[in-house]
Amino acid sequence: MASDIRITPSILNADFSNLQSEIAKIAKVSDLLHLDVMDNVFVPNFTFNFERASKIIKESPLPVDAHLMVADVDHIAPEYAQAGCASVTIHAEATKDVSGTLRAIRKIGARSGLALKPATQIEDYVDFIDDVDMFLIMTVEPGFGGQKFMTDMMSKVSRTRAIIGSRPIWLQVDGGVSLETIEIAADAGADTFVAGSAVFNAQDPAAMVTALRELASKS
Ligand code: DX5
Ligand code: ZN
């Protein structure tokens, strides 16, 4: 699905016992599948170990956008790129080697993403911009789906958009994105949208992805 707006549904709130059929519901209308990897160390929640994640990546009909919320990310991120992810995002707060890990992801052939928790400022990471294919501005504290969208992150999104300028870097928001909030994020400059509970709690997940895309495209 090629457009300047990307909708990347998160399976965090999908039925984990039936992931293949959950993913099939949104595969035709989505750009990438957002895979939230949590280790119960960097965040107080656990989702997949590498073995389970690898299977999802291998079987996914969509390219996979891995969001690594793990402590040992410098070691783990290249493994996710090697496993076939289209995009691998690391947290600024978890890495000890921002450039080295982003470059390692790219070298394997995946897009490199840098995520910032709500308290982390984009201005502290401007120097790494040449190693970044996507910035992820968290609009909730990472760890759980179904939280409230933090509108006060929109200033960070606008500042990131200004810093990106004409570079071909994607700007993703993650957390609380819904029919009520997606336009606010798009107006602030986001072009890539994670939506978990809004999509998988909807009666018709595919129709929800399409509705979100239409709203985001209006801005
Ligand atoms: C939160 C995760 C998000 C989350 C989004 O730590 O990174 O991707 O699953 O879920 P919703 O859209 O329900 O906030
Ligand atoms: Zn996420």
mmCIF file of C-alpha atoms and ligand atoms in Angstrom:
data_model
loop_
_atom_site.group_PDB
_atom_site.id
_atom_site.type_symbol
_atom_site.label_atom_id
_atom_site.label_comp_id
_atom_site.label_asym_id
_atom_site.label_seq_id
_atom_site.Cartn_x
_atom_site.Cartn_y
_atom_site.Cartn_z
ATOM 1 C CA MET A 1 0.000 0.000 0.000
ATOM 2 C CA ALA A 2 1.951 3.055 -1.183
ATOM 3 C CA SER A 3 1.072 6.495 0.101
ATOM 4 C CA ASP A 4 2.633 9.161 2.270
ATOM 5 C CA ILE A 5 0.484 7.994 5.165
ATOM 6 C CA ARG A 6 1.239 4.631 6.738
ATOM 7 C CA ILE A 7 -1.063 2.740 9.096
ATOM 8 C CA THR A 8 0.782 0.112 11.104
ATOM 9 C CA PRO A 9 -1.645 -1.896 13.274
ATOM 10 C CA SER A 10 -0.258 -3.259 16.538
ATOM 11 C CA ILE A 11 -1.223 -6.810 17.451
ATOM 12 C CA LEU A 12 -0.687 -6.100 21.157
ATOM 13 C CA ASN A 13 -4.446 -6.051 21.710
ATOM 14 C CA ALA A 14 -5.249 -8.793 19.204
ATOM 15 C CA ASP A 15 -6.139 -12.347 20.170
ATOM 16 C CA PHE A 16 -2.680 -13.899 20.750
ATOM 17 C CA SER A 17 -4.068 -17.415 20.523
ATOM 18 C CA ASN A 18 -5.269 -16.754 16.995
ATOM 19 C CA LEU A 19 -2.722 -14.341 15.576
ATOM 20 C CA GLN A 20 -2.721 -15.571 11.997
ATOM 21 C CA SER A 21 -6.424 -14.932 11.530
ATOM 22 C CA GLU A 22 -6.210 -11.631 13.414
ATOM 23 C CA ILE A 23 -3.429 -10.430 11.080
ATOM 24 C CA ALA A 24 -5.355 -11.657 8.030
ATOM 25 C CA LYS A 25 -8.199 -9.273 8.968
ATOM 26 C CA ILE A 26 -6.053 -6.192 8.348
ATOM 27 C CA ALA A 27 -3.421 -7.443 5.889
ATOM 28 C CA LYS A 28 -4.977 -6.076 2.693
ATOM 29 C CA VAL A 29 -5.466 -2.522 3.954
ATOM 30 C CA SER A 30 -2.392 -1.945 6.160
ATOM 31 C CA ASP A 31 1.154 -0.887 5.331
ATOM 32 C CA LEU A 32 3.130 -2.760 7.962
ATOM 33 C CA LEU A 33 2.435 -4.932 10.976
ATOM 34 C CA HIS A 34 3.634 -3.299 14.227
ATOM 35 C CA LEU A 35 5.165 -5.920 16.519
ATOM 36 C CA ASP A 36 5.566 -4.788 20.141
ATOM 37 C CA VAL A 37 8.395 -6.721 21.751
ATOM 38 C CA MET A 38 8.467 -6.327 25.556
ATOM 39 C CA ASP A 39 10.868 -8.060 27.910
ATOM 40 C CA ASN A 40 9.408 -7.282 31.354
ATOM 41 C CA VAL A 41 12.637 -5.375 32.143
ATOM 42 C CA PHE A 42 12.602 -2.200 30.032
ATOM 43 C CA VAL A 43 8.802 -2.172 30.466
ATOM 44 C CA PRO A 44 6.653 -3.975 33.058
ATOM 45 C CA ASN A 45 5.086 -6.330 30.526
ATOM 46 C CA PHE A 46 6.132 -9.286 28.400
ATOM 47 C CA THR A 47 4.934 -10.146 24.905
ATOM 48 C CA PHE A 48 7.099 -12.445 22.770
ATOM 49 C CA ASN A 49 10.422 -14.173 23.044
ATOM 50 C CA PHE A 50 12.616 -14.138 19.940
ATOM 51 C CA GLU A 51 11.507 -17.588 18.842
ATOM 52 C CA ARG A 52 7.818 -16.674 18.828
ATOM 53 C CA ALA A 53 8.517 -13.282 17.226
ATOM 54 C CA SER A 54 10.588 -14.924 14.473
ATOM 55 C CA LYS A 55 7.684 -17.198 13.611
ATOM 56 C CA ILE A 56 5.286 -14.235 13.396
ATOM 57 C CA ILE A 57 7.777 -12.327 11.208
ATOM 58 C CA LYS A 58 8.245 -15.316 8.909
ATOM 59 C CA GLU A 59 4.526 -15.970 8.534
ATOM 60 C CA SER A 60 3.343 -12.362 8.310
ATOM 61 C CA PRO A 61 1.671 -11.396 5.035
ATOM 62 C CA LEU A 62 2.717 -7.794 5.801
ATOM 63 C CA PRO A 63 6.215 -6.376 6.254
ATOM 64 C CA VAL A 64 6.960 -6.214 9.979
ATOM 65 C CA ASP A 65 7.738 -3.045 11.943
ATOM 66 C CA ALA A 66 9.350 -4.281 15.180
ATOM 67 C CA HIS A 67 9.173 -1.943 18.189
ATOM 68 C CA LEU A 68 11.730 -3.243 20.666
ATOM 69 C CA MET A 69 10.922 -2.329 24.260
ATOM 70 C CA VAL A 70 13.796 -4.381 25.650
ATOM 71 C CA ALA A 71 16.794 -3.608 27.839
ATOM 72 C CA ASP A 72 19.496 -5.439 25.917
ATOM 73 C CA VAL A 73 18.552 -3.759 22.648
ATOM 74 C CA ASP A 74 22.015 -3.294 21.109
ATOM 75 C CA HIS A 75 22.422 -7.045 21.054
ATOM 76 C CA ILE A 76 18.821 -7.908 20.130
ATOM 77 C CA ALA A 77 18.042 -5.341 17.382
ATOM 78 C CA PRO A 78 20.328 -6.865 14.701
ATOM 79 C CA GLU A 79 18.731 -10.261 15.359
ATOM 80 C CA TYR A 80 15.314 -8.806 14.523
ATOM 81 C CA ALA A 81 16.687 -7.281 11.325
ATOM 82 C CA GLN A 82 18.204 -10.662 10.470
ATOM 83 C CA ALA A 83 14.875 -12.358 11.160
ATOM 84 C CA GLY A 84 13.387 -10.405 8.264
ATOM 85 C CA CYS A 85 11.776 -7.290 9.756
ATOM 86 C CA ALA A 86 11.311 -4.414 7.330
ATOM 87 C CA SER A 87 11.883 -1.930 10.139
ATOM 88 C CA VAL A 88 13.473 -2.266 13.579
ATOM 89 C CA THR A 89 12.973 0.464 16.191
ATOM 90 C CA ILE A 90 15.118 0.784 19.301
ATOM 91 C CA HIS A 91 14.472 2.977 22.332
ATOM 92 C CA ALA A 92 16.866 5.866 22.911
ATOM 93 C CA GLU A 93 16.619 5.117 26.651
ATOM 94 C CA ALA A 94 17.691 1.485 26.201
ATOM 95 C CA THR A 95 20.656 1.739 23.846
ATOM 96 C CA LYS A 96 24.251 2.317 24.863
ATOM 97 C CA ASP A 97 25.318 2.820 21.250
ATOM 98 C CA VAL A 98 22.718 4.769 19.263
ATOM 99 C CA SER A 99 24.701 5.086 16.010
ATOM 100 C CA GLY A 100 26.251 1.630 16.133
ATOM 101 C CA THR A 101 22.930 -0.143 16.599
ATOM 102 C CA LEU A 102 21.018 1.951 14.045
ATOM 103 C CA ARG A 103 23.793 1.328 11.514
ATOM 104 C CA ALA A 104 23.830 -2.402 12.269
ATOM 105 C CA ILE A 105 20.080 -2.567 11.561
ATOM 106 C CA ARG A 106 20.531 -0.757 8.240
ATOM 107 C CA LYS A 107 23.517 -2.846 7.228
ATOM 108 C CA ILE A 108 21.369 -5.975 7.435
ATOM 109 C CA GLY A 109 18.815 -4.298 5.177
ATOM 110 C CA ALA A 110 16.060 -3.105 7.508
ATOM 111 C CA ARG A 111 14.956 0.460 8.183
ATOM 112 C CA SER A 112 16.329 1.892 11.407
ATOM 113 C CA GLY A 113 13.934 3.445 13.940
ATOM 114 C CA LEU A 114 14.634 5.504 17.056
ATOM 115 C CA ALA A 115 11.863 5.707 19.681
ATOM 116 C CA LEU A 116 11.531 8.304 22.421
ATOM 117 C CA LYS A 117 9.547 7.835 25.640
ATOM 118 C CA PRO A 118 7.379 10.799 26.684
ATOM 119 C CA ALA A 119 10.054 12.334 28.940
ATOM 120 C CA THR A 120 12.853 12.054 26.357
ATOM 121 C CA GLN A 121 13.524 15.099 24.214
ATOM 122 C CA ILE A 122 14.155 14.967 20.465
ATOM 123 C CA GLU A 123 16.747 17.738 20.717
ATOM 124 C CA ASP A 124 19.091 15.320 22.548
ATOM 125 C CA TYR A 125 19.134 12.984 19.506
ATOM 126 C CA VAL A 126 19.465 15.392 16.564
ATOM 127 C CA ASP A 127 23.113 14.402 16.106
ATOM 128 C CA PHE A 128 22.055 10.853 15.157
ATOM 129 C CA ILE A 129 19.654 11.929 12.418
ATOM 130 C CA ASP A 130 21.759 10.571 9.549
ATOM 131 C CA ASP A 131 21.447 7.067 11.006
ATOM 132 C CA VAL A 132 17.650 7.244 11.391
ATOM 133 C CA ASP A 133 14.977 6.111 8.894
ATOM 134 C CA MET A 134 12.077 6.649 11.312
ATOM 135 C CA PHE A 135 11.529 8.548 14.561
ATOM 136 C CA LEU A 136 8.893 7.079 16.886
ATOM 137 C CA ILE A 137 7.374 9.571 19.298
ATOM 138 C CA MET A 138 5.549 7.656 22.036
ATOM 139 C CA THR A 139 2.139 9.132 22.838
ATOM 140 C CA VAL A 140 1.770 6.894 25.926
ATOM 141 C CA GLU A 141 4.251 5.407 28.373
ATOM 142 C CA PRO A 142 5.398 2.191 26.671
ATOM 143 C CA GLY A 143 4.206 -1.070 28.155
ATOM 144 C CA PHE A 144 0.502 -1.500 27.553
ATOM 145 C CA GLY A 145 -2.145 -1.036 24.885
ATOM 146 C CA GLY A 146 -5.383 0.829 25.464
ATOM 147 C CA GLN A 147 -3.922 3.895 27.205
ATOM 148 C CA LYS A 148 -4.981 7.499 26.696
ATOM 149 C CA PHE A 149 -3.306 9.487 23.898
ATOM 150 C CA MET A 150 -1.004 12.184 25.329
ATOM 151 C CA THR A 151 -1.940 15.331 23.417
ATOM 152 C CA ASP A 152 0.917 17.162 25.120
ATOM 153 C CA MET A 153 3.354 15.141 22.978
ATOM 154 C CA MET A 154 2.222 17.077 19.882
ATOM 155 C CA SER A 155 4.799 19.796 20.442
ATOM 156 C CA LYS A 156 7.504 17.098 20.294
ATOM 157 C CA VAL A 157 5.962 15.732 17.086
ATOM 158 C CA SER A 158 5.989 19.222 15.480
ATOM 159 C CA ARG A 159 9.566 19.853 16.597
ATOM 160 C CA THR A 160 10.618 16.479 15.177
ATOM 161 C CA ARG A 161 8.878 17.285 11.882
ATOM 162 C CA ALA A 162 10.812 20.575 11.699
ATOM 163 C CA ILE A 163 14.105 18.811 12.483
ATOM 164 C CA ILE A 164 13.432 16.181 9.771
ATOM 165 C CA GLY A 165 12.933 18.896 7.167
ATOM 166 C CA SER A 166 13.153 17.430 3.668
ATOM 167 C CA ARG A 167 14.892 14.191 4.724
ATOM 168 C CA PRO A 168 12.969 11.006 3.805
ATOM 169 C CA ILE A 169 12.544 10.027 7.475
ATOM 170 C CA TRP A 170 9.182 8.639 8.634
ATOM 171 C CA LEU A 171 7.596 10.122 11.758
ATOM 172 C CA GLN A 172 5.585 7.592 13.729
ATOM 173 C CA VAL A 173 3.286 8.035 16.719
ATOM 174 C CA ASP A 174 2.347 5.123 18.963
ATOM 175 C CA GLY A 175 -0.213 4.939 21.759
ATOM 176 C CA GLY A 176 -3.867 5.889 21.975
ATOM 177 C CA VAL A 177 -4.236 6.541 18.239
ATOM 178 C CA SER A 178 -7.925 6.367 17.303
ATOM 179 C CA LEU A 179 -10.596 8.085 15.216
ATOM 180 C CA GLU A 180 -10.608 10.823 17.882
ATOM 181 C CA THR A 181 -6.851 11.455 17.940
ATOM 182 C CA ILE A 182 -5.292 10.572 14.575
ATOM 183 C CA GLU A 183 -5.999 13.957 12.991
ATOM 184 C CA ILE A 184 -4.352 15.768 15.901
ATOM 185 C CA ALA A 185 -1.187 13.705 15.343
ATOM 186 C CA ALA A 186 -1.307 14.142 11.566
ATOM 187 C CA ASP A 187 -1.745 17.914 11.945
ATOM 188 C CA ALA A 188 1.344 17.978 14.177
ATOM 189 C CA GLY A 189 3.338 16.255 11.404
ATOM 190 C CA ALA A 190 3.127 12.493 11.968
ATOM 191 C CA ASP A 191 2.872 10.341 8.827
ATOM 192 C CA THR A 192 3.057 6.814 10.291
ATOM 193 C CA PHE A 193 0.468 5.683 12.817
ATOM 194 C CA VAL A 194 0.390 2.708 15.154
ATOM 195 C CA ALA A 195 -3.100 1.718 16.256
ATOM 196 C CA GLY A 196 -3.699 -1.273 18.488
ATOM 197 C CA SER A 197 -6.916 -1.332 20.450
ATOM 198 C CA ALA A 198 -8.696 1.035 18.039
ATOM 199 C CA VAL A 199 -8.207 -1.525 15.260
ATOM 200 C CA PHE A 200 -8.494 -4.872 17.036
ATOM 201 C CA ASN A 201 -11.374 -3.900 19.310
ATOM 202 C CA ALA A 202 -13.337 -2.635 16.297
ATOM 203 C CA GLN A 203 -16.132 -4.777 14.862
ATOM 204 C CA ASP A 204 -14.495 -4.499 11.457
ATOM 205 C CA PRO A 205 -10.718 -4.009 11.864
ATOM 206 C CA ALA A 206 -10.102 -3.484 8.119
ATOM 207 C CA ALA A 207 -12.763 -0.779 7.893
ATOM 208 C CA MET A 208 -11.177 0.894 10.940
ATOM 209 C CA VAL A 209 -7.745 0.958 9.258
ATOM 210 C CA THR A 210 -9.313 2.543 6.182
ATOM 211 C CA ALA A 211 -11.194 5.114 8.273
ATOM 212 C CA LEU A 212 -8.008 6.015 10.167
ATOM 213 C CA ARG A 213 -6.114 6.402 6.891
ATOM 214 C CA GLU A 214 -8.794 8.700 5.471
ATOM 215 C CA LEU A 215 -8.728 10.941 8.535
ATOM 216 C CA ALA A 216 -4.931 11.117 8.586
ATOM 217 C CA SER A 217 -4.840 11.896 4.846
ATOM 218 C CA LYS A 218 -7.167 14.882 5.328
ATOM 219 C CA SER A 219 -4.622 16.838 7.318
HETATM 220 C C1 DX5 B 1 2.661 0.505 23.834
HETATM 221 C C2 DX5 B 1 2.859 -0.097 22.463
HETATM 222 C C3 DX5 B 1 1.828 0.303 21.464
HETATM 223 C C4 DX5 B 1 0.438 -0.146 21.804
HETATM 224 C C5 DX5 B 1 -0.550 0.624 21.025
HETATM 225 O O1 DX5 B 1 3.790 0.282 24.586
HETATM 226 O O2 DX5 B 1 4.101 0.307 21.947
HETATM 227 O O3 DX5 B 1 2.188 -0.130 20.157
HETATM 228 O O4 DX5 B 1 0.243 -1.476 21.507
HETATM 229 O O5 DX5 B 1 -1.806 0.231 21.467
HETATM 230 P P1 DX5 B 1 -3.002 1.264 21.553
HETATM 231 O O6 DX5 B 1 -3.245 1.729 20.136
HETATM 232 O O7 DX5 B 1 -4.110 0.480 22.122
HETATM 233 O O8 DX5 B 1 -2.539 2.403 22.430
HETATM 234 ZN ZN ZN B 2 4.509 -0.021 19.802
#
